[in-house]
PDB file of C-alpha atoms in Angstrom:
ATOM      1  CA  MET H   1       0.000   0.000   0.000  1.00 50.00           C
ATOM      2  CA  LYS H   2       1.361   3.419  -0.958  1.00 61.00           C
ATOM      3  CA  ASN H   3       1.919   6.212   1.577  1.00 67.00           C
ATOM      4  CA  ASP H   4      -1.032   8.281   0.348  1.00 67.00           C
ATOM      5  CA  GLU H   5      -3.346   5.263   0.627  1.00 70.00           C
ATOM      6  CA  ILE H   6      -2.104   4.590   4.144  1.00 64.00           C
ATOM      7  CA  LYS H   7      -2.690   8.213   5.153  1.00 66.00           C
ATOM      8  CA  ARG H   8      -6.129   8.198   3.542  1.00 69.00           C
ATOM      9  CA  ALA H   9      -7.119   5.061   5.473  1.00 69.00           C
ATOM     10  CA  ASN H  10      -5.895   6.645   8.722  1.00 66.00           C
ATOM     11  CA  ARG H  11      -7.782   9.886   8.081  1.00 69.00           C
ATOM     12  CA  LYS H  12     -10.954   7.922   7.398  1.00 71.00           C
ATOM     13  CA  ALA H  13     -10.738   5.844  10.583  1.00 69.00           C
ATOM     14  CA  LEU H  14      -9.329   8.500  12.944  1.00 69.00           C
ATOM     15  CA  PRO H  15     -12.528  10.553  13.565  1.00 79.00           C
ATOM     16  CA  LYS H  16     -14.509   7.520  14.705  1.00 77.00           C
ATOM     17  CA  PHE H  17     -11.640   6.408  16.914  1.00 69.00           C
ATOM     18  CA  LEU H  18     -11.285   9.854  18.501  1.00 74.00           C
ATOM     19  CA  PHE H  19     -15.032  10.090  19.065  1.00 76.00           C
ATOM     20  CA  PHE H  20     -15.079   6.691  20.758  1.00 71.00           C
ATOM     21  CA  ALA H  21     -12.040   7.602  22.890  1.00 72.00           C
ATOM     22  CA  VAL H  22     -13.614  10.903  23.999  1.00 79.00           C
ATOM     23  CA  VAL H  23     -16.911   9.218  24.894  1.00 77.00           C
ATOM     24  CA  CYS H  24     -15.078   6.588  26.950  1.00 68.00           C
ATOM     25  CA  LEU H  25     -12.972   9.274  28.617  1.00 70.00           C
ATOM     26  CA  ILE H  26     -16.020  11.335  29.581  1.00 77.00           C
ATOM     27  CA  ALA H  27     -17.975   8.297  30.791  1.00 70.00           C
ATOM     28  CA  GLY H  28     -15.009   7.035  32.794  1.00 66.00           C
ATOM     29  CA  GLY H  29     -14.360  10.458  34.274  1.00 68.00           C
ATOM     30  CA  VAL H  30     -17.975  10.951  35.320  1.00 68.00           C
ATOM     31  CA  ILE H  31     -18.249   7.480  36.848  1.00 64.00           C
ATOM     32  CA  GLY H  32     -14.886   7.810  38.592  1.00 62.00           C
ATOM     33  CA  TYR H  33     -15.662  11.276  39.973  1.00 62.00           C
ATOM     34  CA  PHE H  34     -19.098  10.472  41.367  1.00 60.00           C
ATOM     35  CA  SER H  35     -17.911   7.106  42.681  1.00 59.00           C
ATOM     36  CA  GLY H  36     -14.987   8.747  44.468  1.00 59.00           C
ATOM     37  CA  TYR H  37     -17.154  11.603  45.719  1.00 57.00           C
ATOM     38  CA  GLY H  38     -19.783   9.195  47.035  1.00 57.00           C
ATOM     39  CA  SER H  39     -17.147   7.050  48.679  1.00 57.00           C
ATOM     40  CA  ALA H  40     -15.492  10.064  50.315  1.00 57.00           C
ATOM     41  CA  LYS H  41     -18.845  11.154  51.721  1.00 56.00           C
ATOM     42  CA  GLY H  42     -19.511   7.706  53.108  1.00 56.00           C
ATOM     43  CA  GLY H  43     -22.399   7.060  50.762  1.00 55.00           C
ATOM     44  CA  THR H  44     -21.070   3.702  49.684  1.00 58.00           C
ATOM     45  CA  GLY H  45     -20.418   2.404  53.192  1.00 62.00           C
ATOM     46  CA  LYS H  46     -23.736   0.585  53.461  1.00 65.00           C
ATOM     47  CA  LEU H  47     -23.403  -0.812  49.954  1.00 61.00           C
ATOM     48  CA  VAL H  48     -19.946  -2.184  50.735  1.00 65.00           C
ATOM     49  CA  GLU H  49     -21.235  -3.762  53.941  1.00 71.00           C
ATOM     50  CA  ILE H  50     -24.187  -5.316  52.106  1.00 71.00           C
ATOM     51  CA  MET H  51     -21.886  -6.698  49.404  1.00 70.00           C
ATOM     52  CA  LYS H  52     -19.510  -8.190  51.970  1.00 74.00           C
ATOM     53  CA  ASN H  53     -22.329  -9.787  53.934  1.00 76.00           C
ATOM     54  CA  THR H  54     -23.928 -11.093  50.746  1.00 79.00           C
ATOM     55  CA  GLY H  55     -20.610 -12.520  49.577  1.00 77.00           C
ATOM     56  CA  ALA H  56     -19.979 -14.228  52.908  1.00 79.00           C
ATOM     57  CA  PHE H  57     -23.500 -15.689  52.959  1.00 83.00           C
ATOM     58  CA  PHE H  58     -23.136 -16.918  49.373  1.00 85.00           C
ATOM     59  CA  GLY H  59     -19.764 -18.507  50.034  1.00 83.00           C
ATOM     60  CA  MET H  60     -20.784 -20.324  53.208  1.00 84.00           C
ATOM     61  CA  ASN H  61     -24.385 -21.272  52.448  1.00 86.00           C
ATOM     62  CA  ILE H  62     -25.002 -21.294  48.702  1.00 90.00           C
ATOM     63  CA  ALA H  63     -21.760 -22.050  46.849  1.00 90.00           C
ATOM     64  CA  PRO H  64     -21.305 -25.579  48.316  1.00 92.00           C
ATOM     65  CA  TRP H  65     -24.843 -26.570  47.376  1.00 93.00           C
ATOM     66  CA  LEU H  66     -24.416 -25.093  43.900  1.00 94.00           C
ATOM     67  CA  MET H  67     -21.410 -27.400  43.477  1.00 94.00           C
ATOM     68  CA  VAL H  68     -23.565 -30.341  44.550  1.00 95.00           C
ATOM     69  CA  ALA H  69     -26.223 -29.326  42.027  1.00 95.00           C
ATOM     70  CA  THR H  70     -23.567 -28.925  39.323  1.00 94.00           C
ATOM     71  CA  ALA H  71     -22.142 -32.366  40.083  1.00 95.00           C
ATOM     72  CA  ILE H  72     -25.619 -33.866  39.595  1.00 95.00           C
ATOM     73  CA  ILE H  73     -26.770 -31.802  36.604  1.00 95.00           C
ATOM     74  CA  THR H  74     -23.589 -32.061  34.512  1.00 94.00           C
ATOM     75  CA  PRO H  75     -23.727 -35.838  33.880  1.00 94.00           C
ATOM     76  CA  ALA H  76     -27.531 -35.702  33.653  1.00 95.00           C
ATOM     77  CA  VAL H  77     -27.209 -33.314  30.710  1.00 95.00           C
ATOM     78  CA  CYS H  78     -23.995 -34.545  29.101  1.00 94.00           C
ATOM     79  CA  VAL H  79     -24.390 -38.330  29.229  1.00 95.00           C
ATOM     80  CA  PRO H  80     -27.593 -38.449  27.097  1.00 95.00           C
ATOM     81  CA  ILE H  81     -25.962 -36.225  24.455  1.00 94.00           C
ATOM     82  CA  TYR H  82     -22.868 -38.439  24.475  1.00 94.00           C
ATOM     83  CA  ILE H  83     -25.027 -41.583  24.128  1.00 93.00           C
ATOM     84  CA  LYS H  84     -26.771 -40.056  21.086  1.00 92.00           C
ATOM     85  CA  ALA H  85     -23.374 -39.383  19.538  1.00 91.00           C
ATOM     86  CA  LYS H  86     -22.330 -42.992  20.212  1.00 90.00           C
ATOM     87  CA  LYS H  87     -25.503 -44.291  18.568  1.00 90.00           C
ATOM     88  CA  LEU H  88     -24.827 -42.157  15.502  1.00 89.00           C
ATOM     89  CA  LEU H  89     -21.283 -43.501  15.413  1.00 87.00           C
ATOM     90  CA  GLY H  90     -22.687 -47.039  15.345  1.00 85.00           C
ATOM     91  CA  LYS H  91     -24.758 -46.128  12.271  1.00 83.00           C
ATOM     92  CA  TRP H  92     -21.924 -44.291  10.525  1.00 81.00           C
ATOM     93  CA  ASP H  93     -20.594 -46.004   7.399  1.00 77.00           C
ATOM     94  CA  GLY H  94     -17.337 -44.048   7.418  1.00 73.00           C
ATOM     95  CA  GLU H  95     -18.391 -41.952   4.425  1.00 76.00           C
ATOM     96  CA  ASP H  96     -21.463 -39.863   5.321  1.00 76.00           C
ATOM     97  CA  GLU H  97     -20.121 -36.407   6.222  1.00 80.00           C
ATOM     98  CA  ASN H  98     -23.459 -35.221   7.612  1.00 84.00           C
ATOM     99  CA  ILE H  99     -23.488 -37.937  10.268  1.00 85.00           C
ATOM    100  CA  ALA H 100     -19.822 -37.273  11.078  1.00 82.00           C
ATOM    101  CA  ASP H 101     -20.542 -33.554  11.477  1.00 85.00           C
ATOM    102  CA  ASP H 102     -23.537 -34.312  13.713  1.00 90.00           C
ATOM    103  CA  ILE H 103     -21.349 -36.540  15.904  1.00 89.00           C
ATOM    104  CA  ASP H 104     -18.720 -33.794  16.177  1.00 88.00           C
ATOM    105  CA  ARG H 105     -21.330 -31.177  17.096  1.00 91.00           C
ATOM    106  CA  LYS H 106     -22.800 -33.314  19.862  1.00 92.00           C
ATOM    107  CA  LEU H 107     -19.383 -34.138  21.275  1.00 92.00           C
ATOM    108  CA  SER H 108     -18.370 -30.471  21.088  1.00 91.00           C
ATOM    109  CA  VAL H 109     -21.476 -29.503  23.083  1.00 94.00           C
ATOM    110  CA  VAL H 110     -20.572 -32.060  25.756  1.00 95.00           C
ATOM    111  CA  ILE H 111     -16.980 -30.813  25.962  1.00 93.00           C
ATOM    112  CA  LEU H 112     -18.202 -27.205  26.128  1.00 93.00           C
ATOM    113  CA  ILE H 113     -20.608 -27.945  28.980  1.00 95.00           C
ATOM    114  CA  THR H 114     -18.037 -29.892  30.993  1.00 95.00           C
ATOM    115  CA  SER H 115     -15.392 -27.198  30.422  1.00 94.00           C
ATOM    116  CA  VAL H 116     -17.753 -24.465  31.623  1.00 94.00           C
ATOM    117  CA  THR H 117     -18.772 -26.463  34.693  1.00 95.00           C
ATOM    118  CA  LEU H 118     -15.110 -27.089  35.535  1.00 94.00           C
ATOM    119  CA  ILE H 119     -14.426 -23.350  35.429  1.00 94.00           C
ATOM    120  CA  LEU H 120     -17.586 -22.668  37.440  1.00 94.00           C
ATOM    121  CA  SER H 121     -16.479 -25.193  40.070  1.00 93.00           C
ATOM    122  CA  TYR H 122     -13.191 -23.310  40.574  1.00 93.00           C
ATOM    123  CA  PHE H 123     -15.167 -20.135  41.230  1.00 92.00           C
ATOM    124  CA  LEU H 124     -17.520 -21.894  43.635  1.00 92.00           C
ATOM    125  CA  ILE H 125     -14.720 -23.532  45.600  1.00 91.00           C
ATOM    126  CA  ALA H 126     -13.019 -20.140  45.906  1.00 89.00           C
ATOM    127  CA  ALA H 127     -16.315 -18.675  47.114  1.00 89.00           C
ATOM    128  CA  SER H 128     -16.560 -21.473  49.693  1.00 87.00           C
ATOM    129  CA  TYR H 129     -13.036 -20.683  50.892  1.00 85.00           C
ATOM    130  CA  SER H 130     -13.860 -16.969  51.192  1.00 80.00           C
ATOM    131  CA  GLY H 131     -15.421 -17.541  54.610  1.00 73.00           C
ATOM    132  CA  GLY H 132     -11.932 -18.154  55.987  1.00 74.00           C
ATOM    133  CA  VAL H 133     -11.000 -20.485  58.838  1.00 73.00           C
ATOM    134  CA  GLU H 134     -13.914 -19.138  60.869  1.00 75.00           C
ATOM    135  CA  ILE H 135     -16.201 -21.633  59.108  1.00 78.00           C
ATOM    136  CA  PHE H 136     -14.598 -24.394  61.188  1.00 76.00           C
ATOM    137  CA  ASP H 137     -15.894 -22.765  64.378  1.00 78.00           C
ATOM    138  CA  ASP H 138     -19.426 -23.830  63.427  1.00 77.00           C
ATOM    139  CA  PRO H 139     -19.968 -27.608  63.003  1.00 83.00           C
ATOM    140  CA  LYS H 140     -22.865 -27.130  60.570  1.00 84.00           C
ATOM    141  CA  ARG H 141     -20.848 -24.790  58.359  1.00 83.00           C
ATOM    142  CA  THR H 142     -17.922 -27.211  58.494  1.00 86.00           C
ATOM    143  CA  VAL H 143     -20.116 -30.067  57.261  1.00 89.00           C
ATOM    144  CA  VAL H 144     -21.536 -27.920  54.449  1.00 87.00           C
ATOM    145  CA  PHE H 145     -18.010 -26.844  53.501  1.00 88.00           C
ATOM    146  CA  PHE H 146     -16.742 -30.415  53.166  1.00 90.00           C
ATOM    147  CA  ILE H 147     -19.856 -31.386  51.211  1.00 92.00           C
ATOM    148  CA  GLY H 148     -18.923 -28.635  48.762  1.00 90.00           C
ATOM    149  CA  VAL H 149     -15.315 -29.864  48.602  1.00 92.00           C
ATOM    150  CA  ALA H 150     -16.503 -33.409  47.860  1.00 94.00           C
ATOM    151  CA  ALA H 151     -18.781 -32.074  45.127  1.00 94.00           C
ATOM    152  CA  PHE H 152     -15.865 -30.096  43.690  1.00 94.00           C
ATOM    153  CA  PHE H 153     -13.747 -33.237  43.297  1.00 94.00           C
ATOM    154  CA  ALA H 154     -16.760 -35.052  41.854  1.00 95.00           C
ATOM    155  CA  ILE H 155     -17.102 -32.336  39.196  1.00 94.00           C
ATOM    156  CA  LEU H 156     -13.404 -32.639  38.357  1.00 93.00           C
ATOM    157  CA  ALA H 157     -13.683 -36.424  38.006  1.00 94.00           C
ATOM    158  CA  GLU H 158     -16.851 -36.173  35.912  1.00 93.00           C
ATOM    159  CA  GLY H 159     -15.321 -33.581  33.604  1.00 92.00           C
ATOM    160  CA  ILE H 160     -12.162 -35.612  33.013  1.00 91.00           C
ATOM    161  CA  ILE H 161     -13.977 -38.904  32.405  1.00 93.00           C
ATOM    162  CA  ILE H 162     -16.681 -37.446  30.153  1.00 93.00           C
ATOM    163  CA  GLN H 163     -14.167 -35.497  28.090  1.00 92.00           C
ATOM    164  CA  GLN H 164     -11.977 -38.607  27.794  1.00 91.00           C
ATOM    165  CA  LYS H 165     -14.961 -40.545  26.424  1.00 91.00           C
ATOM    166  CA  CYS H 166     -15.669 -37.768  23.923  1.00 91.00           C
ATOM    167  CA  VAL H 167     -12.052 -37.625  22.757  1.00 89.00           C
ATOM    168  CA  ASP H 168     -11.970 -41.408  22.330  1.00 88.00           C
ATOM    169  CA  THR H 169     -15.131 -41.206  20.214  1.00 88.00           C
ATOM    170  CA  VAL H 170     -13.591 -38.470  18.066  1.00 86.00           C
ATOM    171  CA  LYS H 171     -10.549 -40.696  17.543  1.00 85.00           C
ATOM    172  CA  ARG H 172     -12.809 -43.431  16.195  1.00 83.00           C
ATOM    173  CA  THR H 173     -14.107 -41.078  13.510  1.00 81.00           C
ATOM    174  CA  ASN H 174     -10.596 -39.716  12.931  1.00 80.00           C
ATOM    175  CA  PRO H 175      -8.197 -42.695  13.079  1.00 80.00           C
ATOM    176  CA  GLU H 176      -5.191 -40.472  12.379  1.00 82.00           C
ATOM    177  CA  LYS H 177      -5.523 -38.979  15.879  1.00 81.00           C
ATOM    178  CA  LYS H 178      -3.659 -41.081  18.439  1.00 81.00           C
ATOM    179  CA  ALA H 179      -3.083 -38.848  21.499  1.00 79.00           C
ATOM    180  CA  SER H 180      -4.546 -39.903  24.845  1.00 82.00           C
ATOM    181  CA  VAL H 181      -6.421 -37.287  26.849  1.00 81.00           C
ATOM    182  CA  TYR H 182      -4.306 -38.319  29.859  1.00 83.00           C
ATOM    183  CA  ASP H 183      -1.071 -37.532  28.045  1.00 80.00           C
ATOM    184  CA  MET H 184       0.628 -34.448  29.548  1.00 81.00           C
ATOM    185  CA  ARG H 185       1.386 -33.278  25.984  1.00 83.00           C
ATOM    186  CA  PHE H 186      -2.095 -34.091  24.706  1.00 81.00           C
ATOM    187  CA  GLN H 187      -2.815 -30.718  23.094  1.00 82.00           C
ATOM    188  CA  LYS H 188       0.467 -30.603  21.169  1.00 83.00           C
ATOM    189  CA  LYS H 189       0.141 -34.186  19.953  1.00 83.00           C
ATOM    190  CA  TRP H 190      -3.498 -33.598  19.006  1.00 81.00           C
ATOM    191  CA  MET H 191      -2.521 -30.568  16.924  1.00 84.00           C
ATOM    192  CA  ASP H 192       0.284 -32.532  15.286  1.00 83.00           C
ATOM    193  CA  ASP H 193      -2.294 -35.085  14.138  1.00 83.00           C
ATOM    194  CA  CYS H 194      -4.585 -32.410  12.648  1.00 84.00           C
ATOM    195  CA  ASP H 195      -4.547 -31.749   8.910  1.00 81.00           C
ATOM    196  CA  GLU H 196      -4.120 -28.282   7.430  1.00 84.00           C
ATOM    197  CA  ALA H 197      -7.877 -27.596   7.225  1.00 84.00           C
ATOM    198  CA  GLU H 198      -8.324 -28.430  10.911  1.00 82.00           C
ATOM    199  CA  LYS H 199      -5.379 -26.217  11.848  1.00 84.00           C
ATOM    200  CA  ILE H 200      -6.937 -23.325   9.923  1.00 87.00           C
ATOM    201  CA  ILE H 201     -10.183 -23.816  11.862  1.00 87.00           C
ATOM    202  CA  VAL H 202      -8.250 -23.896  15.150  1.00 86.00           C
ATOM    203  CA  GLY H 203      -6.434 -20.717  14.117  1.00 86.00           C
ATOM    204  CA  LYS H 204      -9.681 -18.871  13.357  1.00 90.00           C
ATOM    205  CA  CYS H 205     -11.252 -20.019  16.629  1.00 90.00           C
ATOM    206  CA  SER H 206      -8.119 -19.026  18.544  1.00 88.00           C
ATOM    207  CA  TYR H 207      -8.156 -15.557  17.029  1.00 90.00           C
ATOM    208  CA  LYS H 208     -11.806 -15.098  18.040  1.00 92.00           C
ATOM    209  CA  ALA H 209     -10.955 -16.273  21.565  1.00 91.00           C
ATOM    210  CA  TYR H 210      -7.964 -13.912  21.651  1.00 91.00           C
ATOM    211  CA  ASN H 211     -10.139 -10.918  20.728  1.00 93.00           C
ATOM    212  CA  ALA H 212     -12.882 -11.917  23.172  1.00 93.00           C
ATOM    213  CA  THR H 213     -10.332 -12.268  25.980  1.00 93.00           C
ATOM    214  CA  ASN H 214      -8.851  -8.842  25.214  1.00 93.00           C
ATOM    215  CA  ILE H 215     -12.271  -7.189  25.318  1.00 93.00           C
ATOM    216  CA  ALA H 216     -13.247  -9.005  28.533  1.00 93.00           C
ATOM    217  CA  CYS H 217      -9.952  -8.090  30.229  1.00 93.00           C
ATOM    218  CA  MET H 218     -10.263  -4.452  29.154  1.00 90.00           C
ATOM    219  CA  ILE H 219     -13.780  -4.180  30.596  1.00 90.00           C
ATOM    220  CA  LEU H 220     -12.898  -6.044  33.782  1.00 91.00           C
ATOM    221  CA  SER H 221      -9.751  -3.971  34.390  1.00 89.00           C
ATOM    222  CA  ALA H 222     -11.799  -0.765  34.108  1.00 85.00           C
ATOM    223  CA  LEU H 223     -14.506  -2.057  36.448  1.00 85.00           C
ATOM    224  CA  LEU H 224     -11.977  -3.318  38.975  1.00 87.00           C
ATOM    225  CA  ALA H 225     -10.112   0.008  38.917  1.00 84.00           C
ATOM    226  CA  VAL H 226     -13.337   1.776  39.886  1.00 78.00           C
ATOM    227  CA  SER H 227     -14.044  -0.969  42.426  1.00 80.00           C
ATOM    228  CA  ALA H 228     -10.655  -0.368  44.056  1.00 80.00           C
ATOM    229  CA  LEU H 229     -11.599   3.290  44.515  1.00 73.00           C
ATOM    230  CA  VAL H 230     -15.173   2.793  45.665  1.00 72.00           C
ATOM    231  CA  PHE H 231     -15.160  -0.537  47.482  1.00 73.00           C
ATOM    232  CA  GLU H 232     -11.506  -0.619  48.574  1.00 73.00           C
ATOM    233  CA  THR H 233     -10.922  -4.023  46.984  1.00 77.00           C
ATOM    234  CA  GLY H 234      -7.196  -3.342  46.549  1.00 80.00           C
ATOM    235  CA  PHE H 235      -5.091  -3.964  43.477  1.00 85.00           C
ATOM    236  CA  LEU H 236      -4.917  -7.790  43.518  1.00 87.00           C
ATOM    237  CA  PRO H 237      -8.123  -8.336  41.471  1.00 88.00           C
ATOM    238  CA  SER H 238      -6.846  -5.903  38.825  1.00 90.00           C
ATOM    239  CA  LEU H 239      -3.397  -7.507  38.929  1.00 91.00           C
ATOM    240  CA  THR H 240      -4.930 -10.934  38.291  1.00 92.00           C
ATOM    241  CA  VAL H 241      -6.894  -9.718  35.268  1.00 92.00           C
ATOM    242  CA  CYS H 242      -3.923  -7.805  33.888  1.00 93.00           C
ATOM    243  CA  LEU H 243      -1.651 -10.838  34.265  1.00 94.00           C
ATOM    244  CA  VAL H 244      -4.110 -12.904  32.222  1.00 93.00           C
ATOM    245  CA  TRP H 245      -4.259 -10.071  29.683  1.00 93.00           C
ATOM    246  CA  ILE H 246      -0.460  -9.870  29.439  1.00 95.00           C
ATOM    247  CA  VAL H 247      -0.051 -13.638  29.069  1.00 93.00           C
ATOM    248  CA  ASN H 248      -2.755 -13.744  26.386  1.00 91.00           C
ATOM    249  CA  THR H 249      -1.217 -10.870  24.415  1.00 92.00           C
ATOM    250  CA  ALA H 250       2.392 -12.008  24.830  1.00 93.00           C
ATOM    251  CA  ALA H 251       1.607 -15.584  23.787  1.00 89.00           C
ATOM    252  CA  TYR H 252      -0.283 -14.395  20.713  1.00 88.00           C
ATOM    253  CA  PHE H 253       2.430 -12.055  19.463  1.00 87.00           C
ATOM    254  CA  LYS H 254       5.195 -14.522  20.304  1.00 86.00           C
ATOM    255  CA  GLU H 255       3.554 -17.108  18.073  1.00 83.00           C
ATOM    256  CA  SER H 256       2.756 -14.464  15.458  1.00 82.00           C
ATOM    257  CA  MET H 257       6.415 -13.448  15.209  1.00 82.00           C
ATOM    258  CA  LYS H 258       7.443 -17.097  15.117  1.00 80.00           C
ATOM    259  CA  TYR H 259       5.183 -18.023  12.197  1.00 76.00           C
ATOM    260  CA  SER H 260       5.621 -14.753  10.300  1.00 72.00           C
ATOM    261  CA  GLN H 261       9.193 -15.704   9.480  1.00 67.00           C
ATOM    262  CA  THR H 262       9.578 -16.637   5.840  1.00 52.00           C
ATOM    263  CA  GLY H 263       9.226 -20.345   5.247  1.00 52.00           C
ATOM    264  CA  ASN H 264       8.199 -21.147   8.818  1.00 57.00           C
ATOM    265  CA  LYS H 265       5.451 -23.759   8.726  1.00 57.00           C
ATOM    266  CA  ILE H 266       2.631 -24.107  11.222  1.00 54.00           C
ATOM    267  CA  SER H 267       3.022 -27.166  13.405  1.00 53.00           C
TER     268      SER H 267
END
């Protein structure tokens, strides 16, 4: 692209960018000012107390039972979908692409659900821990806590076993894939067994995930910055989000520079 074309493209995009930046600056300034002003006047004191009490109640009384419910619901939802995929596999003649695609979709749904529930379980166990060691002063709370811990490990076991079954089913429709889900280098070996079309799909999905993560981290970092001012949450929540953001960005550009070298093949 010539210099004049580059400048023309920049001039065309710049006004919209500046407008968006100004709007965000004004909105952020207004929210920050009134949040700080309200906090300084003590107007947020009751809200902070309510949030802390609500969080403590949730962690000690609700989160453990949510883990129990998750441990029950996850297999109840995923196993029937997996069984349908297995039945389709039994009817598959090795040629019909529509049946193969239907099997892949069902297995992908199962893996998605189990992955989300695994992430949710980490949040719920952290919420259960948020009550601190004081929960052991009350026998009833202690029992509820350990019920939640047992449910947490049940969710982990369910997720691993169900995903292993799904991966094994995928390997039956794709004999070229040999990696075991229990292999510590499973993801690398799985990618090595993918053909070029599959790697292109993975690349497109990864780019979408990269953009979504950037947007989520940007929004969360802004909200947590305001939260640190208003609710005195400190900098650790923001640090956690920013670390994820940095790792995501650094990993992306590291791989981008690696594969942008002339003649470097994707593997």
